[in-house]
PDB file of C-alpha atoms in Angstrom:
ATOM      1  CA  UNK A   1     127.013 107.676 101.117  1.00 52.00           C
ATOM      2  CA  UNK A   2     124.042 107.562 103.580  1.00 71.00           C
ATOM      3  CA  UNK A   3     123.922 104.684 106.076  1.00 78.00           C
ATOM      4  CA  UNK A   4     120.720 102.347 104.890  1.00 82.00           C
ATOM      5  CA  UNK A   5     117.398 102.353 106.640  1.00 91.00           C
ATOM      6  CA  UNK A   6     117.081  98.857 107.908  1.00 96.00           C
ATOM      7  CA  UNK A   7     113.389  97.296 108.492  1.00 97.00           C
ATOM      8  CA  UNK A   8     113.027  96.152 112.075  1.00 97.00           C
ATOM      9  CA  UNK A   9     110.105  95.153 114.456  1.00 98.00           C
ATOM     10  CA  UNK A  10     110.097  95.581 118.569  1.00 97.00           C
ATOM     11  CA  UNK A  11     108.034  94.286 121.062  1.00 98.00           C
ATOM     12  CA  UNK A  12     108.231  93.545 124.754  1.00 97.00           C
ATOM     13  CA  UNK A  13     109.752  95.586 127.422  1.00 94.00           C
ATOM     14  CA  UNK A  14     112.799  94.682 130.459  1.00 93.00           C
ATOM     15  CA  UNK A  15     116.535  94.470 130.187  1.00 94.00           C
ATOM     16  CA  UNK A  16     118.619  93.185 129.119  1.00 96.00           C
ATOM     17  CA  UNK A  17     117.125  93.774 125.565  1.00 97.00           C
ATOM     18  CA  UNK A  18     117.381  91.083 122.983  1.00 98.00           C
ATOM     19  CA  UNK A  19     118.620  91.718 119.379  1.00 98.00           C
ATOM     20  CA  UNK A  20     117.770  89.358 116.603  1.00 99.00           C
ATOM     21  CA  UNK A  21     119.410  88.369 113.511  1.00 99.00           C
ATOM     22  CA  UNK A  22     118.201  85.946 111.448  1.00 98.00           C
ATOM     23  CA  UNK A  23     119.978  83.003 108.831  1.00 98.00           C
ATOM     24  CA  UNK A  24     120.406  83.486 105.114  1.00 98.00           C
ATOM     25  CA  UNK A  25     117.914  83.528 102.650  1.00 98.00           C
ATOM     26  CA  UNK A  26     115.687  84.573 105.948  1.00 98.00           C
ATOM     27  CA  UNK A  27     114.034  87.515 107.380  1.00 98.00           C
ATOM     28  CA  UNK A  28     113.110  88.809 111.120  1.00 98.00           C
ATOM     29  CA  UNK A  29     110.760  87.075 110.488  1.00 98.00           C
ATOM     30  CA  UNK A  30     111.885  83.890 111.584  1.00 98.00           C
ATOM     31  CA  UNK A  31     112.137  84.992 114.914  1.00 98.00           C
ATOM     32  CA  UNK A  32     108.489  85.421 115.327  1.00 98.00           C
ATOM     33  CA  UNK A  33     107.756  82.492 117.763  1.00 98.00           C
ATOM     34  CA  UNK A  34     110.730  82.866 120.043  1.00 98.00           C
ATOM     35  CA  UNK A  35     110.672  86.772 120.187  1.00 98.00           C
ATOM     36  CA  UNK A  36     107.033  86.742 120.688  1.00 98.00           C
ATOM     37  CA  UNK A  37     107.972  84.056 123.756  1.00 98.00           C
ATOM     38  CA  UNK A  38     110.014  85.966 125.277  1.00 98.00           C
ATOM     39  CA  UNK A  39     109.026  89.811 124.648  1.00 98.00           C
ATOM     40  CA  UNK A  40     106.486  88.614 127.605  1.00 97.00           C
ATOM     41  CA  UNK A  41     109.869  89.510 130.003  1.00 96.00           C
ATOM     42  CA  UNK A  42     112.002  91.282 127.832  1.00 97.00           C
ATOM     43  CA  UNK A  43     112.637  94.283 125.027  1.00 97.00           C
ATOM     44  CA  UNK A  44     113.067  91.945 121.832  1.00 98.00           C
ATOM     45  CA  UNK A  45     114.024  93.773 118.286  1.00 98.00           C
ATOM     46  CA  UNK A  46     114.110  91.603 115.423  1.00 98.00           C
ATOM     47  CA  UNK A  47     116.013  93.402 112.215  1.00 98.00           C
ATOM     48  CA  UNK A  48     115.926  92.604 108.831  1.00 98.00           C
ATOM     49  CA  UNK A  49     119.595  92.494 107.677  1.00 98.00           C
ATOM     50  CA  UNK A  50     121.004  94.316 104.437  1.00 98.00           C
ATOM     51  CA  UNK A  51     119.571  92.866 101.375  1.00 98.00           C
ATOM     52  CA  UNK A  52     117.140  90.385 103.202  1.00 98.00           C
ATOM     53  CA  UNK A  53     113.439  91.132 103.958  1.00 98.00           C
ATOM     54  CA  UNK A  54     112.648  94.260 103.511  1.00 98.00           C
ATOM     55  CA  UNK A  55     116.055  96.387 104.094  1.00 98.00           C
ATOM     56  CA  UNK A  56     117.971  97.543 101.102  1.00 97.00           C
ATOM     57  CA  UNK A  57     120.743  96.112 100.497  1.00 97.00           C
ATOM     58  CA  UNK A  58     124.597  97.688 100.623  1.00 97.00           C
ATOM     59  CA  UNK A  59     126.366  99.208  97.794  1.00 94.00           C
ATOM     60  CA  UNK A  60     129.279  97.271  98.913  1.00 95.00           C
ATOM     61  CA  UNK A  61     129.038  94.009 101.057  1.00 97.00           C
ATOM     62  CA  UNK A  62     131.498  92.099 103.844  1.00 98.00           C
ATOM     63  CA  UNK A  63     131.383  90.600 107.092  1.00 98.00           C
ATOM     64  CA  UNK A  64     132.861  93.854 108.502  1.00 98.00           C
ATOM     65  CA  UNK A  65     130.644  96.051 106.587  1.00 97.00           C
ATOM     66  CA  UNK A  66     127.004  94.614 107.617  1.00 98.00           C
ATOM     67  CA  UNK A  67     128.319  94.380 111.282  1.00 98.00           C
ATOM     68  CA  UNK A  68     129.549  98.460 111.270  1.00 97.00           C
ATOM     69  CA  UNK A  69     125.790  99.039 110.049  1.00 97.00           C
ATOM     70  CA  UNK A  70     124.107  96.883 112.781  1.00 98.00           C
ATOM     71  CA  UNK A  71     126.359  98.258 115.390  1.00 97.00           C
ATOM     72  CA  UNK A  72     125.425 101.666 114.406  1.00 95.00           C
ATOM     73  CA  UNK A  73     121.867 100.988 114.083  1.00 95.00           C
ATOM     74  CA  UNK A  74     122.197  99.461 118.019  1.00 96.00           C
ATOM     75  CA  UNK A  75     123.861 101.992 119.278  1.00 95.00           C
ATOM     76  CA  UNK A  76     121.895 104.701 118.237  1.00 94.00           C
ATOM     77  CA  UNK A  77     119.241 102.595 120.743  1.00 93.00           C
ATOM     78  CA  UNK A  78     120.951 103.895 123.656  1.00 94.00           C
ATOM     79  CA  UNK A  79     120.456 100.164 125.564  1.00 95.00           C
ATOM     80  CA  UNK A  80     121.664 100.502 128.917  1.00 94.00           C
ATOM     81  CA  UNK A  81     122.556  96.003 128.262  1.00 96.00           C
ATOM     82  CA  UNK A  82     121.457  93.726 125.026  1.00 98.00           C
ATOM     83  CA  UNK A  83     122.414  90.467 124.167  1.00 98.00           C
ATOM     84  CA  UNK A  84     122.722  89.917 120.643  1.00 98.00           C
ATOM     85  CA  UNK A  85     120.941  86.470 118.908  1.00 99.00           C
ATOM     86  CA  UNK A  86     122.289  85.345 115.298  1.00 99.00           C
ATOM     87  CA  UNK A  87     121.039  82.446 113.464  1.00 99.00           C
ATOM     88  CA  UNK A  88     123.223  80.798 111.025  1.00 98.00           C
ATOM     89  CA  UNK A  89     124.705  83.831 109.024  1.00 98.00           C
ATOM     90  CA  UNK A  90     123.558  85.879 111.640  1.00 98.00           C
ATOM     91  CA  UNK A  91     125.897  84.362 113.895  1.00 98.00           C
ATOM     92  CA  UNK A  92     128.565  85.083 112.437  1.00 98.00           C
ATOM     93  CA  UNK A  93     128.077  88.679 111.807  1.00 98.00           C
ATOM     94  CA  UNK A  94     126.755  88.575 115.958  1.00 98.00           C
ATOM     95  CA  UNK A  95     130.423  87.653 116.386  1.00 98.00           C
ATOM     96  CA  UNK A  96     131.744  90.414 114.286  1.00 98.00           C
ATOM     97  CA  UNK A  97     129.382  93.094 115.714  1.00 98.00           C
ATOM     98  CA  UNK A  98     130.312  91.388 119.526  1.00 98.00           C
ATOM     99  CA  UNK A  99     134.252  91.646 118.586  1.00 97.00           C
ATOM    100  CA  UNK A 100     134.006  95.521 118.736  1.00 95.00           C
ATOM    101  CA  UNK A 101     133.101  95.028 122.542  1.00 95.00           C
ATOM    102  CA  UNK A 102     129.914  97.661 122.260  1.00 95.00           C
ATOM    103  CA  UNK A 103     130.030  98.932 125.817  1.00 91.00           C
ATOM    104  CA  UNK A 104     126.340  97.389 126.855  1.00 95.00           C
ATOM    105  CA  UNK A 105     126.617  93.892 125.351  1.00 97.00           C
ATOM    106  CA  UNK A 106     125.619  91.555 128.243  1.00 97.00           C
ATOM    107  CA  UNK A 107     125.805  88.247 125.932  1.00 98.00           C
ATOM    108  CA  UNK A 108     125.661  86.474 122.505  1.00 98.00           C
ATOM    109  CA  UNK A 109     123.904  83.780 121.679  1.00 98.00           C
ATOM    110  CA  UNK A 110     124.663  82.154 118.291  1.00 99.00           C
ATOM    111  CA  UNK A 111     122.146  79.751 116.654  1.00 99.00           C
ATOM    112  CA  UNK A 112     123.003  76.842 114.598  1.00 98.00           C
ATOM    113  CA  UNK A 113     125.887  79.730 113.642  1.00 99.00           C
ATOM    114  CA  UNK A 114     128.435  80.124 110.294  1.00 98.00           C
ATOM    115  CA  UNK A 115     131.822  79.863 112.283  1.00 98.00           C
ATOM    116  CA  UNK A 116     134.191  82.656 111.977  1.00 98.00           C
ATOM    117  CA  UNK A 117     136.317  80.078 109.810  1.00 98.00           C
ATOM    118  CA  UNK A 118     135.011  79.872 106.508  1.00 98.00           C
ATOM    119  CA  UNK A 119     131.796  77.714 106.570  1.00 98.00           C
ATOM    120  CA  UNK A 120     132.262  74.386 105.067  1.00 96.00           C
ATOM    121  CA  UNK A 121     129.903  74.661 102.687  1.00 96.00           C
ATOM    122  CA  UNK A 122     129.383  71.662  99.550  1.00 96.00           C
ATOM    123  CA  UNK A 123     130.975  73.613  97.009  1.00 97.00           C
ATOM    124  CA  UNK A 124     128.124  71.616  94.376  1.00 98.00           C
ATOM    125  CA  UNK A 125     125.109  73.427  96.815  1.00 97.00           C
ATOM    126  CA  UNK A 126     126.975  76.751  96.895  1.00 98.00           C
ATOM    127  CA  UNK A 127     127.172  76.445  93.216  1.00 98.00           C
ATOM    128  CA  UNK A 128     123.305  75.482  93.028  1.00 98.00           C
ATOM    129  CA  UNK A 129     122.237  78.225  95.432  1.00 98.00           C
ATOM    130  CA  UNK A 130     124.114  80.705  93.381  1.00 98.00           C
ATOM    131  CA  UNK A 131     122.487  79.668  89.547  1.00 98.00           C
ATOM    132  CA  UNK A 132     118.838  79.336  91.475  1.00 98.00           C
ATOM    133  CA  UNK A 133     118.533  82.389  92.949  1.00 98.00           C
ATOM    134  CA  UNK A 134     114.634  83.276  93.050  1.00 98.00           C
ATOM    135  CA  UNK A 135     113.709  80.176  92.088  1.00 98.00           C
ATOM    136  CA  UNK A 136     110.849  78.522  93.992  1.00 98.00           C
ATOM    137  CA  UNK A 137     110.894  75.022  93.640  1.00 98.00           C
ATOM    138  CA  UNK A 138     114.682  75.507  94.595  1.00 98.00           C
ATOM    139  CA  UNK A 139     113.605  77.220  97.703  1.00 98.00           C
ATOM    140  CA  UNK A 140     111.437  74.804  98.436  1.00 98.00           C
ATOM    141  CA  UNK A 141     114.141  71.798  97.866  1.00 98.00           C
ATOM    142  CA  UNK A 142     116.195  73.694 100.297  1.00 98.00           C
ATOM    143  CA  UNK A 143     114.050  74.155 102.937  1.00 98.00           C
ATOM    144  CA  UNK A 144     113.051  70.163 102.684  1.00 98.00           C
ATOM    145  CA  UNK A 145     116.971  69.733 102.861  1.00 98.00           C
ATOM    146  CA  UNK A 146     117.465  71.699 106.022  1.00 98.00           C
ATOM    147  CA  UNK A 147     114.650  70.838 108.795  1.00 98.00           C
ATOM    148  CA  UNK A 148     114.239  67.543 110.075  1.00 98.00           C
ATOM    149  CA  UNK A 149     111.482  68.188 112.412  1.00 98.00           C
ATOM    150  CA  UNK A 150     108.179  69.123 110.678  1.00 97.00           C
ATOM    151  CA  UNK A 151     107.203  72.938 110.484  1.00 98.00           C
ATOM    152  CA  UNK A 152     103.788  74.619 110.061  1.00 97.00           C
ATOM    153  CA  UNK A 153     102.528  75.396 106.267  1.00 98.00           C
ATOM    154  CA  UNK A 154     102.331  78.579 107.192  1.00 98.00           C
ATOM    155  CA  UNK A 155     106.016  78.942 108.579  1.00 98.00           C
ATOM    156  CA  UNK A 156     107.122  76.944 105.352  1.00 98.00           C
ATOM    157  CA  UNK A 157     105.529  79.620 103.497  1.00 98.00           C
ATOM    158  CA  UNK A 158     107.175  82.367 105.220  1.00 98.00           C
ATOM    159  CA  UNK A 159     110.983  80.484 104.651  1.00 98.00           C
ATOM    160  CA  UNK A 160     110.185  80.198 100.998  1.00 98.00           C
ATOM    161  CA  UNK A 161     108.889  83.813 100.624  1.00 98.00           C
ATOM    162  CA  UNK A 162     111.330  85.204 102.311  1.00 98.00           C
ATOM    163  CA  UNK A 163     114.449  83.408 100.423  1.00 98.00           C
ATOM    164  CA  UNK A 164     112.477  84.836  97.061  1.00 98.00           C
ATOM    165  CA  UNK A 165     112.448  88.430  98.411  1.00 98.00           C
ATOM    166  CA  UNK A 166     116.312  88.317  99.343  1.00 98.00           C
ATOM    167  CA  UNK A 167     118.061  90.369  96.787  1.00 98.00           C
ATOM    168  CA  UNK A 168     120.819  89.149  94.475  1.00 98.00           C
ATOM    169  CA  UNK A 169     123.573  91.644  95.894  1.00 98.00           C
ATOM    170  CA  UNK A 170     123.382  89.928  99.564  1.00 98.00           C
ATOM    171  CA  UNK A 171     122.294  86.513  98.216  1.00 98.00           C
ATOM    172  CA  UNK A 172     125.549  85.965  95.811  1.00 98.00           C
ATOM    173  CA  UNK A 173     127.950  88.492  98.199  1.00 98.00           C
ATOM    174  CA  UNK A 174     126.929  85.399 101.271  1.00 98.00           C
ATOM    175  CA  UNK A 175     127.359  82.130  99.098  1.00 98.00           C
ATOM    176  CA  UNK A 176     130.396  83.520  97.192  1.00 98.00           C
ATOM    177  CA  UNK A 177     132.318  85.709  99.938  1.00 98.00           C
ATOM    178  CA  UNK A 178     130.378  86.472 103.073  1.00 98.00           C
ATOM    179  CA  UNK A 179     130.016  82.697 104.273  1.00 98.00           C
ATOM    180  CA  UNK A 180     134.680  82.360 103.097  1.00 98.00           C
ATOM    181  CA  UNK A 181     135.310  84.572 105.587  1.00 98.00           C
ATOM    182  CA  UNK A 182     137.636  84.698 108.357  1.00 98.00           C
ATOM    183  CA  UNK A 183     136.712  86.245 111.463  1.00 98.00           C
ATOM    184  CA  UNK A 184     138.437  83.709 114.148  1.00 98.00           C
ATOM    185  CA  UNK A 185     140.750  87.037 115.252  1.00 98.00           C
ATOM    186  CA  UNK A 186     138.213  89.042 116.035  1.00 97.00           C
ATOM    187  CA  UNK A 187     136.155  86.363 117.461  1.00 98.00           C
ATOM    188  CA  UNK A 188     138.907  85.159 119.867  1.00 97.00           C
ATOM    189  CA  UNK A 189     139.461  88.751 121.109  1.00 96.00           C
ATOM    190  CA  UNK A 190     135.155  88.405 122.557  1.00 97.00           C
ATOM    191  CA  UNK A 191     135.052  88.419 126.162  1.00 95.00           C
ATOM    192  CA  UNK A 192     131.060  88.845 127.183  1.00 96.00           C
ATOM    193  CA  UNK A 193     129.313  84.828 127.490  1.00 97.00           C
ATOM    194  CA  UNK A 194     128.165  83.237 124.315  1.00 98.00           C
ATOM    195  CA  UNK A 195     125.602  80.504 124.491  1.00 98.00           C
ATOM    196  CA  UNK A 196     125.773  78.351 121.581  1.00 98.00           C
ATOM    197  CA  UNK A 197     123.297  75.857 120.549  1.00 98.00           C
ATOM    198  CA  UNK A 198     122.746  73.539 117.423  1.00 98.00           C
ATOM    199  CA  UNK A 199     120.677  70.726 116.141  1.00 98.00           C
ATOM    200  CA  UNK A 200     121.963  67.312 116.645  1.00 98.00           C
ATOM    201  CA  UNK A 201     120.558  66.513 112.693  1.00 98.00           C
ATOM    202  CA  UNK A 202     121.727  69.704 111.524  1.00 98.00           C
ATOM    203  CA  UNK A 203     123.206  68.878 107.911  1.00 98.00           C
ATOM    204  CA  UNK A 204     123.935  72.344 107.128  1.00 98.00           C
ATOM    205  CA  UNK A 205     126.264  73.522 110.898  1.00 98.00           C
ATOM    206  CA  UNK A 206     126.733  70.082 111.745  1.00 98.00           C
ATOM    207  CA  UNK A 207     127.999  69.144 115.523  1.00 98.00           C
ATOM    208  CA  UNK A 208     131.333  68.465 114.728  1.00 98.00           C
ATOM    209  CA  UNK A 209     131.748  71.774 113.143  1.00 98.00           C
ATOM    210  CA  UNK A 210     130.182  73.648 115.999  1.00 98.00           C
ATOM    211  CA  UNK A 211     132.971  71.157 118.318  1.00 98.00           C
ATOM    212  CA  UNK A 212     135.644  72.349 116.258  1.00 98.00           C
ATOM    213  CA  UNK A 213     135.411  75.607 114.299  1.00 98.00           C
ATOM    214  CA  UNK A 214     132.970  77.574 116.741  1.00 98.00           C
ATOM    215  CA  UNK A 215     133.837  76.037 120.760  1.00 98.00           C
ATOM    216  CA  UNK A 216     137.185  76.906 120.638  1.00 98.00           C
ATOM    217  CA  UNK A 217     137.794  80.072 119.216  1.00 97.00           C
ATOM    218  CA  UNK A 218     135.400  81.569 122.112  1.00 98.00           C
ATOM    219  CA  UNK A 219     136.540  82.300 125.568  1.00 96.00           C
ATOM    220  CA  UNK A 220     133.449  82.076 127.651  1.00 97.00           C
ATOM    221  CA  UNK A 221     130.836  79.486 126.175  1.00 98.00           C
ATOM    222  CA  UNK A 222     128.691  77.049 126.973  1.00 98.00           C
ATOM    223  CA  UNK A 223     126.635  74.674 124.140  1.00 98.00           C
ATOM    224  CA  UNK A 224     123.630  72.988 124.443  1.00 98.00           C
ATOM    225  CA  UNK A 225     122.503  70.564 121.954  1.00 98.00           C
ATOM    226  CA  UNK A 226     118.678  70.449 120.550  1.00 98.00           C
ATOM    227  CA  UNK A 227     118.024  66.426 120.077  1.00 98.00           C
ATOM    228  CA  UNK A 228     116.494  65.170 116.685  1.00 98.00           C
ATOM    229  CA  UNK A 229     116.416  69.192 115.086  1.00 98.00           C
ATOM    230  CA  UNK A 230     117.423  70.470 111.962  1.00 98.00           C
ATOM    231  CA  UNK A 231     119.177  73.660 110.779  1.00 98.00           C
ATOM    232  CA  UNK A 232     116.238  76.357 111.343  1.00 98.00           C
ATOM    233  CA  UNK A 233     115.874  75.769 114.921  1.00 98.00           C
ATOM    234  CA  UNK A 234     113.583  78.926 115.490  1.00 98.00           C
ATOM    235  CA  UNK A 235     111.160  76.890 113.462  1.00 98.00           C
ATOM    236  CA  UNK A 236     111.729  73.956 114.410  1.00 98.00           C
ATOM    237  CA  UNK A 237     112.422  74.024 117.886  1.00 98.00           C
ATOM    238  CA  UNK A 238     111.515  77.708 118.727  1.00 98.00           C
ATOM    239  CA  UNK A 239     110.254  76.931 122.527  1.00 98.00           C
ATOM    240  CA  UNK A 240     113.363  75.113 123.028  1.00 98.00           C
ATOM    241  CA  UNK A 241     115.295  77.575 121.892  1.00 98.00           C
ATOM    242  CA  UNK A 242     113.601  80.350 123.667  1.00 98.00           C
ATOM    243  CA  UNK A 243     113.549  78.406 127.072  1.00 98.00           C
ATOM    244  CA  UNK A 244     117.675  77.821 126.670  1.00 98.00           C
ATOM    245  CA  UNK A 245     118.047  81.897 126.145  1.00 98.00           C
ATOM    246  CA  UNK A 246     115.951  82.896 128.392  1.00 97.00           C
ATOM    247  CA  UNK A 247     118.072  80.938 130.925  1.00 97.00           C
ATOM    248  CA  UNK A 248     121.384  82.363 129.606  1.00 98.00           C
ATOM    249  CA  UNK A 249     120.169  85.611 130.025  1.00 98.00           C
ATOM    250  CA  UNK A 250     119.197  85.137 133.347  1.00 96.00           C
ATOM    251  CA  UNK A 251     122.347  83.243 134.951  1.00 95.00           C
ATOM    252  CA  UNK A 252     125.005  84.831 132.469  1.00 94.00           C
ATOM    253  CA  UNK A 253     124.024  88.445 131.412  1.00 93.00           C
ATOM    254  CA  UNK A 254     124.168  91.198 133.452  1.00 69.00           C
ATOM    255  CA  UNK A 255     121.436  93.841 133.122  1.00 51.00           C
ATOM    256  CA  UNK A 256     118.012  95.038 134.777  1.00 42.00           C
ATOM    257  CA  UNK A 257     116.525  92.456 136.331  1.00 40.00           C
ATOM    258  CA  UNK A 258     113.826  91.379 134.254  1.00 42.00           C
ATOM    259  CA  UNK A 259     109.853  92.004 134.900  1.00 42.00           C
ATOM    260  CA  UNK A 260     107.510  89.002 135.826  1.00 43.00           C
ATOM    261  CA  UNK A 261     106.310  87.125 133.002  1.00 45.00           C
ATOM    262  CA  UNK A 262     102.642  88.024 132.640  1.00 41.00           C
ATOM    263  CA  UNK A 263     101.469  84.547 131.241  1.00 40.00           C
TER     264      UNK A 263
END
C-alpha cells in the first residue's frame, strides 16, 4: 500500500523549524495567522492531516496510524531540530508522533489538546457530529458553540469550509474511535518540553481537563492559560498564541539560534 501524499504549505526560514497540526473538522489552514507570525524568524510547515483539507484520507485509521504517516512525512525533511504544534486533535496525535522520540524534536506544544485519555466528549454532541456530517448549518452551530471571542467573517468562513471538505472516513474514525483513545503510556514515556496552553472559556478542553488528564501524564511542562478564549485559539487568540511559542522555543528548545525578526 503506498504511503499517502499529504497537502502541506511552508514558509519562513531558521531553526528550530515549526510543524503544525491543526484540530478536527480543520485544515492547515487554521494556522495561517500564527505561522505567518512567526515564519518572520522561523521555518513553519503547516500539514493538512489524513482525511482533512486537502490530503486523502487512510485506508485504515488510528491514533498510531496517522502519527507513523506524519513521522515519516517529517523525517523525510531531514530537520536538523522541530518542535511539533497540535491543536485539539492535533495534540494528541503531536503526543503520539513525540512518544517515538524522533531524534531532532526540540519541543511540543499542544493547543487547547485531546488528552491521551479518552476525550470527554458529550456523548449527545458526538452523536450529533456523527448524523451531521457535511451539514452546514451544523457547522455553523458548532463553530458558534466553540469560540467565545469574536472571529473575522472571513476566518468563520474558512472553519465552516473546511469542516465540509473533511471526509467521512477521518470525520466518523475521530468522533467514534480516534478521540476514545488511550495514549497516556506513550505519552508518559515523552521527555523533550511541552508547552501547553488552553482557553480559560474553553467548553470543548476545558481547564480542569487540561489540570487533570493532560499536566500530569507529561514530564516536562509548563501551561499557560489564554483569559476569556474559546476552543480555536489560533483564531481567536492567534497573537497570543504565537507570542507564548515563540517564547518556548526560545528558552526551552534547543536548535539554531534563530534569525532577527525582519518586522
Amino acid at each position: 500500500m503506498s504511503e499517502p501524499i499529504l497537502h502541506d504549505e511552508e514558509q519562513g526560514d531558521g531553526s528550530p523549524a515549526l510543524v503544525f497540526l491543526h484540530y478536527f473538522a480543520g485544515s492547515l489552514r487554521s494556522w495561517t495567522h500564527v505561522a505567518g507570525d512567526l515564519s518572520r524568524i522561523y521555518r513553519c510547515l503547516r500539514i493538512d492531516l489524513p482525511g482533512f483539507g486537502r490530503s486523502p484520507p487512510l485506508r485504515a485509521f488510528s491514533v498510531d496510524a496517522v502519527a507513523q504517516v506524519l513521522s515519516r512525512r517529517i523525517a523525510g525533511l531531514r530537520l536538523e531540530s522541530f518542535v511539533l504544534i497540535g491543536h485539539s486533535m492535533g495534540g494528541k496525535l503531536a503526543l503520539a508522533c513525540a512518544a517515538a522520540h524522533p531524534p531532532s524534536l526540540a519541543g511540543v506544544v499542544l493547543v487547547a489538546p485531546s488528552p491521551p485519555s479518552p476525550e470527554p466528549m458529550d456523548e449527545k454532541e458526538r452523536a450529533r457530529l456523527l448524523t451531521t456530517h457535511r451539514d452546514r448549518a451544523s457547522a455553523e452551530h458548532t463553530l458558534r458553540m466553540i469560540t467565545q471571542r469574536p472571529i473575522l467573517a472571513e476566518e468563520a468562513e474558512i472553519c465552516i469550509a473546511d469542516n465540509l471538505m473533511t471526509s467521512a472516513d477521518a470525520w466518523n474514525w475521530w468522533l467514534a474511535q480516534g478521540s476514545r483513545e488511550n495514549i497516556t503510556a506513550q505519552a508518559e514515556r515523552i521527555v523533550c518540553p511541552v508547552l501547553v496552553l488552553g482557553g480559560s472559556a474553553d467548553p470543548v478542553i476545558p481547564p480542569p481537563v487540561i489540570t487533570t488528564e493532560v499536566m500530569p501524564r507529561l514530564a516536562d511542562a509548563s501551561r499557560v492559560e489564554i483569559a476569556r478564549a474559546g476552543h480555536l485559539l489560533p483564531f481567536e487568540a492567534s497573537k497570543e498564541v504565537a507570542d507564548s511559542i515563540q517564547r518556548f522555543v526560545r528558552e526551552r528548545c534547543r536548535g539554531t539560534a534563530p534569525r532577527a525578526d525582519r518586522s
